[in-house]
Every structure is written in structure tokens, then in C-alpha cells.
Short mmCIF file of C-alpha atoms in Angstrom, two decimals:
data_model
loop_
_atom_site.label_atom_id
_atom_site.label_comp_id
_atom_site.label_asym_id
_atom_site.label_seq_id
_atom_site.Cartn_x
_atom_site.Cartn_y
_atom_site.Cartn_z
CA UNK O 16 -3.04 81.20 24.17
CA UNK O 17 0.51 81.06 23.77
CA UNK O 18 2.06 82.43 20.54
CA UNK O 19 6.35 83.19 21.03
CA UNK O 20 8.13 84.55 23.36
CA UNK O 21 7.21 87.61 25.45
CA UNK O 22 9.98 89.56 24.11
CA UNK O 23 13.14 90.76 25.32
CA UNK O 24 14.56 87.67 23.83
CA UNK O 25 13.54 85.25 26.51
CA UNK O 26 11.54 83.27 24.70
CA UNK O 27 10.13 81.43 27.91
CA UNK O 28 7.73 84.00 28.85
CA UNK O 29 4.31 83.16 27.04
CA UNK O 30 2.49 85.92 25.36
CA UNK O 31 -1.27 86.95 26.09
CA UNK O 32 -4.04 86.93 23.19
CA UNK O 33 -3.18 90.25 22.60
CA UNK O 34 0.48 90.79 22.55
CA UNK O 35 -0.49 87.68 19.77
CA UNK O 36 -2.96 89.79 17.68
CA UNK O 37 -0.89 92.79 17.75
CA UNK O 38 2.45 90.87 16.33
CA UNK O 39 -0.01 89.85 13.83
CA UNK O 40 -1.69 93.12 13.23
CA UNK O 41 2.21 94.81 13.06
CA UNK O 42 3.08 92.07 10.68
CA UNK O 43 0.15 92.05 8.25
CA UNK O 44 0.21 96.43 8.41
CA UNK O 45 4.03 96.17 7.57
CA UNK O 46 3.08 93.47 4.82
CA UNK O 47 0.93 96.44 3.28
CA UNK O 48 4.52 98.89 2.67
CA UNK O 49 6.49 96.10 1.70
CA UNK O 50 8.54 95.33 5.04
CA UNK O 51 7.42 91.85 5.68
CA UNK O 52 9.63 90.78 2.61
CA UNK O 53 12.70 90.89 4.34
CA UNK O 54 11.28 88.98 7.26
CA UNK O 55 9.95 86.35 4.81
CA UNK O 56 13.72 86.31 3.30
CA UNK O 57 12.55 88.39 0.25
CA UNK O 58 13.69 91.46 -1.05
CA UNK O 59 11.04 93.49 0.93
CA UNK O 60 9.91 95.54 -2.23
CA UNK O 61 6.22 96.44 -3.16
CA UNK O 62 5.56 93.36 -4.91
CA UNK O 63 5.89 90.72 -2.21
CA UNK O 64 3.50 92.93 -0.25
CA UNK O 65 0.09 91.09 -1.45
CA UNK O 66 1.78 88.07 -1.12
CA UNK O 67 3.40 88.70 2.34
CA UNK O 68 -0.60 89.79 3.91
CA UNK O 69 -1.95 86.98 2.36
CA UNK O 70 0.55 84.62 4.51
CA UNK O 71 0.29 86.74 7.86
CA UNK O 72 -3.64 86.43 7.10
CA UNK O 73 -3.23 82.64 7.05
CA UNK O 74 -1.03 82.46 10.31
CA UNK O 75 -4.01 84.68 11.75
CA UNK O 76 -6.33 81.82 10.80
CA UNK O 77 -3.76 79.51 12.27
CA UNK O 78 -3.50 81.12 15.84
CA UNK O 79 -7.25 81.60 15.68
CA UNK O 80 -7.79 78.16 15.02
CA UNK O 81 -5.92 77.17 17.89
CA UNK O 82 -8.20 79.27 20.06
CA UNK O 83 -10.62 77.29 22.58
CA UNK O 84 -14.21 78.18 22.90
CA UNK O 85 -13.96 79.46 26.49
CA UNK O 86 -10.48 82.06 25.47
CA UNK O 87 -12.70 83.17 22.64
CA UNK O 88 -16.16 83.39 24.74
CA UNK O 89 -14.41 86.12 26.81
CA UNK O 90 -12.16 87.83 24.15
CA UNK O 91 -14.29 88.12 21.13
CA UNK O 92 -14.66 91.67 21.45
CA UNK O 93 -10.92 92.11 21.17
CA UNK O 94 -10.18 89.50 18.18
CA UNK O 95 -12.48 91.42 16.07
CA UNK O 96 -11.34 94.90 17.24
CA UNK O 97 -7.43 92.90 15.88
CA UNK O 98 -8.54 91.51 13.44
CA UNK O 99 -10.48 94.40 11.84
CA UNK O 100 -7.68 96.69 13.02
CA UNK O 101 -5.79 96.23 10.11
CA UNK O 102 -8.04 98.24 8.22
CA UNK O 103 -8.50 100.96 10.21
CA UNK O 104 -5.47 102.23 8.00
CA UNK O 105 -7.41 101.34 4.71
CA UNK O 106 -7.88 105.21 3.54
CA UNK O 107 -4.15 106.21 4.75
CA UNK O 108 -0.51 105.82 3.71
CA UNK O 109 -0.50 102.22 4.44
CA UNK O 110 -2.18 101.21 1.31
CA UNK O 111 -1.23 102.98 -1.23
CA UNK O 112 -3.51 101.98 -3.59
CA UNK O 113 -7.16 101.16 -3.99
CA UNK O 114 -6.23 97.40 -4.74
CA UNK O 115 -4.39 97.02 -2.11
CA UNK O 116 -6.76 98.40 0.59
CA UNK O 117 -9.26 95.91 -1.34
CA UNK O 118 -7.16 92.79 -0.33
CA UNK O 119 -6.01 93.77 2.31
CA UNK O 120 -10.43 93.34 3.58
CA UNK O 121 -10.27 90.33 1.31
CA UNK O 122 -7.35 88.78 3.83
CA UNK O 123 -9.53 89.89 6.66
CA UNK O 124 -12.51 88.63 5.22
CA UNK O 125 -10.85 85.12 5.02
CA UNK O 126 -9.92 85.11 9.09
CA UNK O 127 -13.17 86.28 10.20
CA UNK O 128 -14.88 83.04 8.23
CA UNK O 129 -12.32 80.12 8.35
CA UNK O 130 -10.54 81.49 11.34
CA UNK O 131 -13.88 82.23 13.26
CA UNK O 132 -16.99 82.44 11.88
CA UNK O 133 -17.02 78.50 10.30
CA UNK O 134 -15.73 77.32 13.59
CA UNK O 135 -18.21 79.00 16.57
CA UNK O 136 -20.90 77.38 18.00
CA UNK O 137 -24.38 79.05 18.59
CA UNK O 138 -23.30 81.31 21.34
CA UNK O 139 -20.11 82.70 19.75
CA UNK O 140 -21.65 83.17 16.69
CA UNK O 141 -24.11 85.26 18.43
CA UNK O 142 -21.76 87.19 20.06
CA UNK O 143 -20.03 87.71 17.46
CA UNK O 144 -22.74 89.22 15.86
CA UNK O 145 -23.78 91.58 18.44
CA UNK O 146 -19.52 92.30 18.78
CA UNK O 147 -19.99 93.34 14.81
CA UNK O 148 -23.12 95.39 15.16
CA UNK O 149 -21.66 97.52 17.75
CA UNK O 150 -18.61 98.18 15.16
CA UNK O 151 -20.82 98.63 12.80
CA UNK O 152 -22.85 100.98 14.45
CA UNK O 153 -19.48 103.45 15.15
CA UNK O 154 -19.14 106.54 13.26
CA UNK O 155 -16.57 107.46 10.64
CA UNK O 156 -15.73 102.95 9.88
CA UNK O 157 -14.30 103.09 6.81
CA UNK O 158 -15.60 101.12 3.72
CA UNK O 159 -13.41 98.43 4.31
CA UNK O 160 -14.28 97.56 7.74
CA UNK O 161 -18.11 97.89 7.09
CA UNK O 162 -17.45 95.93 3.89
CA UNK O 163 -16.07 93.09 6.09
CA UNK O 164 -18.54 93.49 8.92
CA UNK O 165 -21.18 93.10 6.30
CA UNK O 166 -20.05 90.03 4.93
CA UNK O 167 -19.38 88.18 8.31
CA UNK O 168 -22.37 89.31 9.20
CA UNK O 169 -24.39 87.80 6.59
CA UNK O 170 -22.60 84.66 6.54
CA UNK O 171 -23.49 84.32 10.49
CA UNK O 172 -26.95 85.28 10.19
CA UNK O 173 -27.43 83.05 7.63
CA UNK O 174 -25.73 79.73 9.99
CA UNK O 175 -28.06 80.92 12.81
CA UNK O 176 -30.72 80.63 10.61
CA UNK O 177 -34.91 82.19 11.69
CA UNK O 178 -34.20 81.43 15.53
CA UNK O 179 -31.99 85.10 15.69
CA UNK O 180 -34.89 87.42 15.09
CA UNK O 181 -33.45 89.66 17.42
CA UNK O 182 -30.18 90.11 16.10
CA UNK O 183 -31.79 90.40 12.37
CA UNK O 184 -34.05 93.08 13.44
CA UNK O 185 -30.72 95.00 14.78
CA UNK O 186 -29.28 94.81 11.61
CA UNK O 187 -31.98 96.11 9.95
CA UNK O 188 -32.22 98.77 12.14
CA UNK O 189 -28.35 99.99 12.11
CA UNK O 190 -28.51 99.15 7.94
CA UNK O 191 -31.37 101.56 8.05
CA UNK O 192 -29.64 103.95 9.87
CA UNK O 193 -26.58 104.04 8.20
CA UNK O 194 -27.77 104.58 4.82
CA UNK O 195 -30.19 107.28 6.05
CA UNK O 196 -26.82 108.83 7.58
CA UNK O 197 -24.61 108.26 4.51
CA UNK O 198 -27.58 109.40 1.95
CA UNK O 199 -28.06 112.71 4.50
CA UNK O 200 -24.23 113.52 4.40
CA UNK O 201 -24.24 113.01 0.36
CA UNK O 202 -27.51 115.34 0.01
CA UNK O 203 -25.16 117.89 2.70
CA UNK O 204 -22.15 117.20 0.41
CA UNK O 205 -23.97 118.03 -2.79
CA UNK O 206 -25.98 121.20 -1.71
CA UNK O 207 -22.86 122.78 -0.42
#
């Protein structure tokens, strides 16, 4: 995948899939305090911010797009772990408010299924699912990511159709899990 130059200024030197992501990822993140204005020619104040993520989310569908089945059969793993990193900084300074942090895994939402999800054939879809279980599975996700995970998720699941029993029975299991684990902490939480 070639996205730019590798930096430096010579813009001869191609980048790799993940010096791509992480321009994006910087991009979108800076989108969230405003910055991305003044790359986009604006003024760079708060309220080109929405505006500015929901363009970086497009040119995230854009690269992905671009993406062949065999880069993505041995990188999915890492464009969801870019793609999803954006909201690792859903709870912090970044977004500063809960609307923001809201469309911010409403842009993400939008890359994982038209920049993804719509396109990948059985085996990447199943990949991807087992690639989203695992990050749903991981301790202390915020409610963004799992929001997002969920929804992929579903919308996979729901392509695959009966024939991913397996990968149902997973969810079911980690779904289980997790609201045993969040309704545990909230009894904790109360009785303290």
C-alpha cells in the first residue's frame, strides 16, 4: 500500500500500511481538538472539528478501499487495532465532550463497514471477527470501542449467516462474560 511520501520531504519513498494508518489516526485525533482546520484551510477552531473527522474518516475508507485482499489477509489485526485506535482517547482530553466522543465511534463505525466489513470475502470477514473478539475480550475497552466492536460484529455475523456457529458461540461466551464482569464491578461499586 502506498499512501505519500515517507517523510523527510522526499516524497519518493513509499510508506508501509502503517506509517498510512497512523497519518490517519494523527489526523482524525487532531480533527477531535480542532487542529485539522488549518490543514483543511479553515480556521482550525472547535467547530470544524466534527466536520474535519468526518473527512479524515472518509479518506480512511478511501485508503482502505484501495487495500487488496492478500495486504489485508495478513494485516487485519493491525487495521482494526488503527482504526479503533482513535478511540482509545474517547474518555480523555481529546474529546471534550460526550458528543464528540459519540461521533467520533460513529466515524469509526462508518470505516469498519464501507471501508471493510461490506467489502471482505468469507475468510476476512471471519478473521475479522475473531480480530474483534479478541479486542473485545481486553480489559478496561472503553464504551466506544466495545460500542463499535459490537456493531461490526453484528453486521458480520449477520453476512456470514448459520455456517459461523463457532464464532457465534464466542460471542456469546465473551457477551456473557462481560456483562457478568461489568454487573460484578457495579454490585462492588455500589456496596462500597
Amino acid at each position: 500500500a502506498r499512501c505519500g511520501g515517507g517523510g523527510g520531504g522526499d516524497a519518493s519513498v513509499p510508506w508501509n500500511l502503517e506509517h498510512c494508518l497512523a497519518f490517519l489516526n494523527q489526523h482524525f485525533l487532531r480533527g477531535a481538538g480542532g487542529g485539522v482546520g488549518k490543514l483543511l484551510g479553515g480556521g482550525g477552531d472547535g467547530g470544524d472539528s466534527r466536520g474535519a473527522r468526518a473527512g479524515i474518516a472518509q479518506a480512511f475508507v478511501v485508503f482502505l478501499t484501495g487495500l487488496t485482499a492478500t495486504e489485508l489477509d495478513g494485516n487485519m489485526s493491525t487495521v482494526l487495532q488503527m482504526v479503533l485506535g482513535v478511540l482509545v482517547n474517547a474518555n480523555n482530553k481529546v474529546y471534550t465532550t460526550t458528543a464528540d466522543a459519540v461521533q467520533a465511534r460513529v466515524c469509526v463505525s462508518y470505516v469498519l463497514r464501507v471501508g471493510l466489513g461490506v467489502r471482505l470475502g468469507e475468510n476476512l470477514q471471519q478473521q475479522a471477527c475473531r480480530t474483534l473478539l479478541v479486542v473485545l475480550k481486553q480489559r478496561g475497552q472503553n464504551e466506544q470501542i466495545r460500542a463499535a466492536v459490537l456493531r461490526e460484529l453484528v453486521h458480520l455475523l449477520a453476512e456470514l449467516g448459520p455456517g459461523v456457529t463457532p464464532i457465534a458461540d464466542q460471542l456469546r461466551g465473551t457477551l456473557l462474560l462481560l456483562l457478568t464482569t461489568t454487573t460484578d464491578d457495579h454490585t462492588t461499586a455500589t456496596a462500597a
